[in-house]
Amino acid sequence: MSRIRPICLMATYNEWMNAKIYEAARSLPDDELSADRKAFFGSILGTLNHLVAGDTVWLQRFARHPANHLALQPILQRPTPTSLDQLLYANIRELSAQRVWLDQMIVEWSRSIAESDLDHVLSYASMKGVPADKDFYGLVMHFFNHQTHHRGQVTTLLSQAGVDVGDTDLVILIPSGHTP
């Protein structure tokens, strides 16, 4: 069974869900988005910034994979966040533009991955400088799981602010019927 299909599905789901969340978030004024809601990253804006910071760090690591995925090369030109709670963008408009750029890159990258790329062990250092050697496929799964985890937090924070994101289930994007 191909591991590429689920990766592409998760990239598409990621893009779809982020578009929904950002549309919902833009319905709130800036002070509501940055209000401390006692979440792990404080606010809606803080949590969305965390996702952009985390995605940037992981995509920069993935860009150093020996397969040299061209879709990821532009991320190497961006500064590496210094922490995962760094407020990279102070408003939803700037953050949204970065999110769209990242999501397009993630979808393009997912379509460029070869099955053999997933069997690689990726060497990198944590943000604290601790070296790691991890299964690349497992890291890709972590990447998408991390996004889903924090988007769940954001949908809760938006709901508490009176904004309904709507359907969020992956099953909506799973094609019907059998595909070879």
mmCIF file with all atom_site columns, C-alpha atoms in Angstrom, residues 9-171:
data_model
loop_
_atom_site.group_PDB
_atom_site.id
_atom_site.type_symbol
_atom_site.label_atom_id
_atom_site.label_alt_id
_atom_site.label_comp_id
_atom_site.label_asym_id
_atom_site.label_entity_id
_atom_site.label_seq_id
_atom_site.pdbx_PDB_ins_code
_atom_site.Cartn_x
_atom_site.Cartn_y
_atom_site.Cartn_z
_atom_site.occupancy
_atom_site.B_iso_or_equiv
_atom_site.pdbx_formal_charge
_atom_site.auth_seq_id
_atom_site.auth_comp_id
_atom_site.auth_asym_id
_atom_site.auth_atom_id
_atom_site.pdbx_PDB_model_num
ATOM 1   C CA . LEU A 1 9   ? -4.643  13.607 1.473  1.00 0.00 ? 9   LEU A CA 1
ATOM 2   C CA . MET A 1 10  ? -3.300  15.105 4.698  1.00 0.00 ? 10  MET A CA 1
ATOM 3   C CA . ALA A 1 11  ? -1.676  17.980 2.770  1.00 0.00 ? 11  ALA A CA 1
ATOM 4   C CA . THR A 1 12  ? -4.998  18.716 1.066  1.00 0.00 ? 12  THR A CA 1
ATOM 5   C CA . TYR A 1 13  ? -6.849  18.432 4.384  1.00 0.00 ? 13  TYR A CA 1
ATOM 6   C CA . ASN A 1 14  ? -4.320  20.756 6.000  1.00 0.00 ? 14  ASN A CA 1
ATOM 7   C CA . GLU A 1 15  ? -4.849  23.386 3.298  1.00 0.00 ? 15  GLU A CA 1
ATOM 8   C CA . TRP A 1 16  ? -8.655  23.039 3.444  1.00 0.00 ? 16  TRP A CA 1
ATOM 9   C CA . MET A 1 17  ? -8.846  23.245 7.225  1.00 0.00 ? 17  MET A CA 1
ATOM 10  C CA . ASN A 1 18  ? -6.476  26.182 7.460  1.00 0.00 ? 18  ASN A CA 1
ATOM 11  C CA . ALA A 1 19  ? -8.580  28.086 4.906  1.00 0.00 ? 19  ALA A CA 1
ATOM 12  C CA . LYS A 1 20  ? -11.699 27.404 7.009  1.00 0.00 ? 20  LYS A CA 1
ATOM 13  C CA . ILE A 1 21  ? -10.031 28.382 10.267 1.00 0.00 ? 21  ILE A CA 1
ATOM 14  C CA . TYR A 1 22  ? -8.510  31.564 8.905  1.00 0.00 ? 22  TYR A CA 1
ATOM 15  C CA . GLU A 1 23  ? -11.822 32.587 7.325  1.00 0.00 ? 23  GLU A CA 1
ATOM 16  C CA . ALA A 1 24  ? -13.508 32.076 10.689 1.00 0.00 ? 24  ALA A CA 1
ATOM 17  C CA . ALA A 1 25  ? -10.712 33.895 12.542 1.00 0.00 ? 25  ALA A CA 1
ATOM 18  C CA . ARG A 1 26  ? -10.906 36.906 10.226 1.00 0.00 ? 26  ARG A CA 1
ATOM 19  C CA . SER A 1 27  ? -14.512 37.425 11.388 1.00 0.00 ? 27  SER A CA 1
ATOM 20  C CA . LEU A 1 28  ? -13.160 38.490 14.793 1.00 0.00 ? 28  LEU A CA 1
ATOM 21  C CA . PRO A 1 29  ? -11.535 41.849 15.550 1.00 0.00 ? 29  PRO A CA 1
ATOM 22  C CA . ASP A 1 30  ? -7.783  41.874 16.180 1.00 0.00 ? 30  ASP A CA 1
ATOM 23  C CA . ASP A 1 31  ? -8.179  42.373 19.938 1.00 0.00 ? 31  ASP A CA 1
ATOM 24  C CA . GLU A 1 32  ? -10.351 39.229 20.157 1.00 0.00 ? 32  GLU A CA 1
ATOM 25  C CA . LEU A 1 33  ? -7.782  37.227 18.182 1.00 0.00 ? 33  LEU A CA 1
ATOM 26  C CA . SER A 1 34  ? -4.950  38.295 20.453 1.00 0.00 ? 34  SER A CA 1
ATOM 27  C CA . ALA A 1 35  ? -6.931  38.057 23.722 1.00 0.00 ? 35  ALA A CA 1
ATOM 28  C CA . ASP A 1 36  ? -5.381  35.672 26.238 1.00 0.00 ? 36  ASP A CA 1
ATOM 29  C CA . ARG A 1 37  ? -7.777  32.718 26.349 1.00 0.00 ? 37  ARG A CA 1
ATOM 30  C CA . LYS A 1 38  ? -5.616  30.672 28.734 1.00 0.00 ? 38  LYS A CA 1
ATOM 31  C CA . ALA A 1 39  ? -4.682  28.266 25.946 1.00 0.00 ? 39  ALA A CA 1
ATOM 32  C CA . PHE A 1 40  ? -1.192  26.769 25.768 1.00 0.00 ? 40  PHE A CA 1
ATOM 33  C CA . PHE A 1 41  ? -0.147  29.472 23.287 1.00 0.00 ? 41  PHE A CA 1
ATOM 34  C CA . GLY A 1 42  ? -2.405  32.075 24.899 1.00 0.00 ? 42  GLY A CA 1
ATOM 35  C CA . SER A 1 43  ? -4.591  33.373 22.133 1.00 0.00 ? 43  SER A CA 1
ATOM 36  C CA . ILE A 1 44  ? -6.082  32.324 18.823 1.00 0.00 ? 44  ILE A CA 1
ATOM 37  C CA . LEU A 1 45  ? -3.392  34.369 17.089 1.00 0.00 ? 45  LEU A CA 1
ATOM 38  C CA . GLY A 1 46  ? -0.702  32.861 19.322 1.00 0.00 ? 46  GLY A CA 1
ATOM 39  C CA . THR A 1 47  ? -1.815  29.319 18.495 1.00 0.00 ? 47  THR A CA 1
ATOM 40  C CA . LEU A 1 48  ? -1.976  30.041 14.758 1.00 0.00 ? 48  LEU A CA 1
ATOM 41  C CA . ASN A 1 49  ? 1.503   31.605 14.977 1.00 0.00 ? 49  ASN A CA 1
ATOM 42  C CA . HIS A 1 50  ? 2.725   28.464 16.737 1.00 0.00 ? 50  HIS A CA 1
ATOM 43  C CA . LEU A 1 51  ? 1.539   26.351 13.812 1.00 0.00 ? 51  LEU A CA 1
ATOM 44  C CA . VAL A 1 52  ? 3.336   28.578 11.304 1.00 0.00 ? 52  VAL A CA 1
ATOM 45  C CA . ALA A 1 53  ? 6.505   28.511 13.429 1.00 0.00 ? 53  ALA A CA 1
ATOM 46  C CA . GLY A 1 54  ? 6.363   24.725 13.839 1.00 0.00 ? 54  GLY A CA 1
ATOM 47  C CA . ASP A 1 55  ? 5.613   24.134 10.172 1.00 0.00 ? 55  ASP A CA 1
ATOM 48  C CA . THR A 1 56  ? 8.488   26.421 9.172  1.00 0.00 ? 56  THR A CA 1
ATOM 49  C CA . VAL A 1 57  ? 10.945  24.553 11.403 1.00 0.00 ? 57  VAL A CA 1
ATOM 50  C CA . TRP A 1 58  ? 9.826   21.119 10.149 1.00 0.00 ? 58  TRP A CA 1
ATOM 51  C CA . LEU A 1 59  ? 9.731   22.131 6.490  1.00 0.00 ? 59  LEU A CA 1
ATOM 52  C CA . GLN A 1 60  ? 13.249  23.550 6.783  1.00 0.00 ? 60  GLN A CA 1
ATOM 53  C CA . ARG A 1 61  ? 14.366  20.198 8.198  1.00 0.00 ? 61  ARG A CA 1
ATOM 54  C CA . PHE A 1 62  ? 12.503  18.315 5.456  1.00 0.00 ? 62  PHE A CA 1
ATOM 55  C CA . ALA A 1 63  ? 14.137  20.560 2.833  1.00 0.00 ? 63  ALA A CA 1
ATOM 56  C CA . ARG A 1 64  ? 17.485  19.079 3.845  1.00 0.00 ? 64  ARG A CA 1
ATOM 57  C CA . HIS A 1 65  ? 16.348  15.550 2.932  1.00 0.00 ? 65  HIS A CA 1
ATOM 58  C CA . PRO A 1 66  ? 18.776  14.020 0.414  1.00 0.00 ? 66  PRO A CA 1
ATOM 59  C CA . ALA A 1 67  ? 15.946  13.853 -2.163 1.00 0.00 ? 67  ALA A CA 1
ATOM 60  C CA . ASN A 1 68  ? 16.286  17.650 -2.350 1.00 0.00 ? 68  ASN A CA 1
ATOM 61  C CA . HIS A 1 69  ? 12.579  18.342 -2.889 1.00 0.00 ? 69  HIS A CA 1
ATOM 62  C CA . LEU A 1 70  ? 12.513  21.491 -5.016 1.00 0.00 ? 70  LEU A CA 1
ATOM 63  C CA . ALA A 1 71  ? 9.106   22.497 -3.654 1.00 0.00 ? 71  ALA A CA 1
ATOM 64  C CA . LEU A 1 72  ? 10.714  23.076 -0.244 1.00 0.00 ? 72  LEU A CA 1
ATOM 65  C CA . GLN A 1 73  ? 13.709  25.121 -1.352 1.00 0.00 ? 73  GLN A CA 1
ATOM 66  C CA . PRO A 1 74  ? 11.969  28.519 -0.808 1.00 0.00 ? 74  PRO A CA 1
ATOM 67  C CA . ILE A 1 75  ? 11.481  27.747 2.905  1.00 0.00 ? 75  ILE A CA 1
ATOM 68  C CA . LEU A 1 76  ? 15.256  27.749 3.364  1.00 0.00 ? 76  LEU A CA 1
ATOM 69  C CA . GLN A 1 77  ? 15.264  31.464 2.497  1.00 0.00 ? 77  GLN A CA 1
ATOM 70  C CA . ARG A 1 78  ? 12.996  32.246 5.460  1.00 0.00 ? 78  ARG A CA 1
ATOM 71  C CA . PRO A 1 79  ? 14.374  32.923 8.926  1.00 0.00 ? 79  PRO A CA 1
ATOM 72  C CA . THR A 1 80  ? 14.129  29.993 11.324 1.00 0.00 ? 80  THR A CA 1
ATOM 73  C CA . PRO A 1 81  ? 11.871  30.778 14.280 1.00 0.00 ? 81  PRO A CA 1
ATOM 74  C CA . THR A 1 82  ? 13.838  31.060 17.515 1.00 0.00 ? 82  THR A CA 1
ATOM 75  C CA . SER A 1 83  ? 11.052  29.474 19.575 1.00 0.00 ? 83  SER A CA 1
ATOM 76  C CA . LEU A 1 84  ? 7.753   27.732 18.997 1.00 0.00 ? 84  LEU A CA 1
ATOM 77  C CA . ASP A 1 85  ? 5.836   30.461 20.806 1.00 0.00 ? 85  ASP A CA 1
ATOM 78  C CA . GLN A 1 86  ? 7.451   33.266 18.824 1.00 0.00 ? 86  GLN A CA 1
ATOM 79  C CA . LEU A 1 87  ? 4.892   35.748 17.510 1.00 0.00 ? 87  LEU A CA 1
ATOM 80  C CA . LEU A 1 88  ? 6.005   35.808 13.884 1.00 0.00 ? 88  LEU A CA 1
ATOM 81  C CA . TYR A 1 89  ? 3.055   37.888 12.653 1.00 0.00 ? 89  TYR A CA 1
ATOM 82  C CA . ALA A 1 90  ? 1.189   40.415 14.788 1.00 0.00 ? 90  ALA A CA 1
ATOM 83  C CA . ASN A 1 91  ? -2.062  40.326 12.825 1.00 0.00 ? 91  ASN A CA 1
ATOM 84  C CA . ILE A 1 92  ? -4.256  37.795 11.086 1.00 0.00 ? 92  ILE A CA 1
ATOM 85  C CA . ARG A 1 93  ? -3.802  39.344 7.628  1.00 0.00 ? 93  ARG A CA 1
ATOM 86  C CA . GLU A 1 94  ? -0.013  38.882 7.541  1.00 0.00 ? 94  GLU A CA 1
ATOM 87  C CA . LEU A 1 95  ? -0.257  35.494 9.232  1.00 0.00 ? 95  LEU A CA 1
ATOM 88  C CA . SER A 1 96  ? -2.918  34.374 6.754  1.00 0.00 ? 96  SER A CA 1
ATOM 89  C CA . ALA A 1 97  ? -0.738  35.268 3.758  1.00 0.00 ? 97  ALA A CA 1
ATOM 90  C CA . GLN A 1 98  ? 2.132   33.209 5.203  1.00 0.00 ? 98  GLN A CA 1
ATOM 91  C CA . ARG A 1 99  ? -0.237  30.310 5.949  1.00 0.00 ? 99  ARG A CA 1
ATOM 92  C CA . VAL A 1 100 ? -1.502  30.243 2.346  1.00 0.00 ? 100 VAL A CA 1
ATOM 93  C CA . TRP A 1 101 ? 2.088   30.284 1.065  1.00 0.00 ? 101 TRP A CA 1
ATOM 94  C CA . LEU A 1 102 ? 3.078   27.433 3.385  1.00 0.00 ? 102 LEU A CA 1
ATOM 95  C CA . ASP A 1 103 ? 0.007   25.357 2.537  1.00 0.00 ? 103 ASP A CA 1
ATOM 96  C CA . GLN A 1 104 ? 0.607   25.648 -1.204 1.00 0.00 ? 104 GLN A CA 1
ATOM 97  C CA . MET A 1 105 ? 4.198   24.571 -0.633 1.00 0.00 ? 105 MET A CA 1
ATOM 98  C CA . ILE A 1 106 ? 3.106   21.605 1.500  1.00 0.00 ? 106 ILE A CA 1
ATOM 99  C CA . VAL A 1 107 ? 0.647   20.393 -1.158 1.00 0.00 ? 107 VAL A CA 1
ATOM 100 C CA . GLU A 1 108 ? 3.248   20.727 -3.918 1.00 0.00 ? 108 GLU A CA 1
ATOM 101 C CA . TRP A 1 109 ? 5.879   18.985 -1.786 1.00 0.00 ? 109 TRP A CA 1
ATOM 102 C CA . SER A 1 110 ? 3.520   16.120 -0.897 1.00 0.00 ? 110 SER A CA 1
ATOM 103 C CA . ARG A 1 111 ? 2.983   15.452 -4.595 1.00 0.00 ? 111 ARG A CA 1
ATOM 104 C CA . SER A 1 112 ? 6.733   15.318 -5.212 1.00 0.00 ? 112 SER A CA 1
ATOM 105 C CA . ILE A 1 113 ? 7.582   12.705 -2.568 1.00 0.00 ? 113 ILE A CA 1
ATOM 106 C CA . ALA A 1 114 ? 8.658   9.288  -3.811 1.00 0.00 ? 114 ALA A CA 1
ATOM 107 C CA . GLU A 1 115 ? 7.886   6.158  -1.809 1.00 0.00 ? 115 GLU A CA 1
ATOM 108 C CA . SER A 1 116 ? 11.622  5.539  -1.355 1.00 0.00 ? 116 SER A CA 1
ATOM 109 C CA . ASP A 1 117 ? 12.066  9.018  0.209  1.00 0.00 ? 117 ASP A CA 1
ATOM 110 C CA . LEU A 1 118 ? 9.968   7.874  3.147  1.00 0.00 ? 118 LEU A CA 1
ATOM 111 C CA . ASP A 1 119 ? 12.432  5.139  4.130  1.00 0.00 ? 119 ASP A CA 1
ATOM 112 C CA . HIS A 1 120 ? 15.199  7.628  4.871  1.00 0.00 ? 120 HIS A CA 1
ATOM 113 C CA . VAL A 1 121 ? 16.425  8.445  8.379  1.00 0.00 ? 121 VAL A CA 1
ATOM 114 C CA . LEU A 1 122 ? 16.475  12.218 8.761  1.00 0.00 ? 122 LEU A CA 1
ATOM 115 C CA . SER A 1 123 ? 19.172  13.731 10.949 1.00 0.00 ? 123 SER A CA 1
ATOM 116 C CA . TYR A 1 124 ? 18.416  17.088 12.531 1.00 0.00 ? 124 TYR A CA 1
ATOM 117 C CA . ALA A 1 125 ? 18.793  18.989 15.789 1.00 0.00 ? 125 ALA A CA 1
ATOM 118 C CA . SER A 1 126 ? 15.909  19.992 18.026 1.00 0.00 ? 126 SER A CA 1
ATOM 119 C CA . MET A 1 127 ? 15.375  23.668 18.762 1.00 0.00 ? 127 MET A CA 1
ATOM 120 C CA . LYS A 1 128 ? 17.410  23.078 21.928 1.00 0.00 ? 128 LYS A CA 1
ATOM 121 C CA . GLY A 1 129 ? 20.279  21.686 19.835 1.00 0.00 ? 129 GLY A CA 1
ATOM 122 C CA . VAL A 1 130 ? 19.698  18.023 20.721 1.00 0.00 ? 130 VAL A CA 1
ATOM 123 C CA . PRO A 1 131 ? 20.663  15.811 17.754 1.00 0.00 ? 131 PRO A CA 1
ATOM 124 C CA . ALA A 1 132 ? 18.094  13.333 16.456 1.00 0.00 ? 132 ALA A CA 1
ATOM 125 C CA . ASP A 1 133 ? 17.943  10.634 13.801 1.00 0.00 ? 133 ASP A CA 1
ATOM 126 C CA . LYS A 1 134 ? 14.321  9.752  13.029 1.00 0.00 ? 134 LYS A CA 1
ATOM 127 C CA . ASP A 1 135 ? 12.380  7.801  10.446 1.00 0.00 ? 135 ASP A CA 1
ATOM 128 C CA . PHE A 1 136 ? 11.305  10.319 7.808  1.00 0.00 ? 136 PHE A CA 1
ATOM 129 C CA . TYR A 1 137 ? 7.860   8.794  7.300  1.00 0.00 ? 137 TYR A CA 1
ATOM 130 C CA . GLY A 1 138 ? 7.229   8.991  11.046 1.00 0.00 ? 138 GLY A CA 1
ATOM 131 C CA . LEU A 1 139 ? 8.305   12.637 11.049 1.00 0.00 ? 139 LEU A CA 1
ATOM 132 C CA . VAL A 1 140 ? 5.906   13.413 8.199  1.00 0.00 ? 140 VAL A CA 1
ATOM 133 C CA . MET A 1 141 ? 3.102   11.765 10.178 1.00 0.00 ? 141 MET A CA 1
ATOM 134 C CA . HIS A 1 142 ? 4.079   13.851 13.223 1.00 0.00 ? 142 HIS A CA 1
ATOM 135 C CA . PHE A 1 143 ? 4.059   17.001 11.078 1.00 0.00 ? 143 PHE A CA 1
ATOM 136 C CA . PHE A 1 144 ? 0.446   16.490 10.019 1.00 0.00 ? 144 PHE A CA 1
ATOM 137 C CA . ASN A 1 145 ? -0.700  15.217 13.415 1.00 0.00 ? 145 ASN A CA 1
ATOM 138 C CA . HIS A 1 146 ? 0.770   18.310 15.103 1.00 0.00 ? 146 HIS A CA 1
ATOM 139 C CA . GLN A 1 147 ? -1.203  20.561 12.780 1.00 0.00 ? 147 GLN A CA 1
ATOM 140 C CA . THR A 1 148 ? -4.440  18.687 13.445 1.00 0.00 ? 148 THR A CA 1
ATOM 141 C CA . HIS A 1 149 ? -3.857  18.781 17.199 1.00 0.00 ? 149 HIS A CA 1
ATOM 142 C CA . HIS A 1 150 ? -3.440  22.554 17.350 1.00 0.00 ? 150 HIS A CA 1
ATOM 143 C CA . ARG A 1 151 ? -6.173  23.292 14.818 1.00 0.00 ? 151 ARG A CA 1
ATOM 144 C CA . GLY A 1 152 ? -8.471  21.414 17.209 1.00 0.00 ? 152 GLY A CA 1
ATOM 145 C CA . GLN A 1 153 ? -7.436  23.846 19.916 1.00 0.00 ? 153 GLN A CA 1
ATOM 146 C CA . VAL A 1 154 ? -8.104  26.792 17.602 1.00 0.00 ? 154 VAL A CA 1
ATOM 147 C CA . THR A 1 155 ? -11.582 25.524 16.684 1.00 0.00 ? 155 THR A CA 1
ATOM 148 C CA . THR A 1 156 ? -12.366 25.308 20.409 1.00 0.00 ? 156 THR A CA 1
ATOM 149 C CA . LEU A 1 157 ? -11.067 28.840 21.020 1.00 0.00 ? 157 LEU A CA 1
ATOM 150 C CA . LEU A 1 158 ? -13.071 30.138 18.060 1.00 0.00 ? 158 LEU A CA 1
ATOM 151 C CA . SER A 1 159 ? -16.171 28.352 19.310 1.00 0.00 ? 159 SER A CA 1
ATOM 152 C CA . GLN A 1 160 ? -15.713 29.932 22.732 1.00 0.00 ? 160 GLN A CA 1
ATOM 153 C CA . ALA A 1 161 ? -15.530 33.306 20.951 1.00 0.00 ? 161 ALA A CA 1
ATOM 154 C CA . GLY A 1 162 ? -18.856 32.549 19.231 1.00 0.00 ? 162 GLY A CA 1
ATOM 155 C CA . VAL A 1 163 ? -17.467 31.576 15.816 1.00 0.00 ? 163 VAL A CA 1
ATOM 156 C CA . ASP A 1 164 ? -18.447 28.256 14.215 1.00 0.00 ? 164 ASP A CA 1
ATOM 157 C CA . VAL A 1 165 ? -15.796 26.788 11.896 1.00 0.00 ? 165 VAL A CA 1
ATOM 158 C CA . GLY A 1 166 ? -18.228 24.208 10.496 1.00 0.00 ? 166 GLY A CA 1
ATOM 159 C CA . ASP A 1 167 ? -17.381 20.629 9.548  1.00 0.00 ? 167 ASP A CA 1
ATOM 160 C CA . THR A 1 168 ? -13.780 19.705 10.259 1.00 0.00 ? 168 THR A CA 1
ATOM 161 C CA . ASP A 1 169 ? -13.684 15.962 9.682  1.00 0.00 ? 169 ASP A CA 1
ATOM 162 C CA . LEU A 1 170 ? -11.119 14.441 7.343  1.00 0.00 ? 170 LEU A CA 1
ATOM 163 C CA . VAL A 1 171 ? -13.780 12.015 6.098  1.00 0.00 ? 171 VAL A CA 1
#
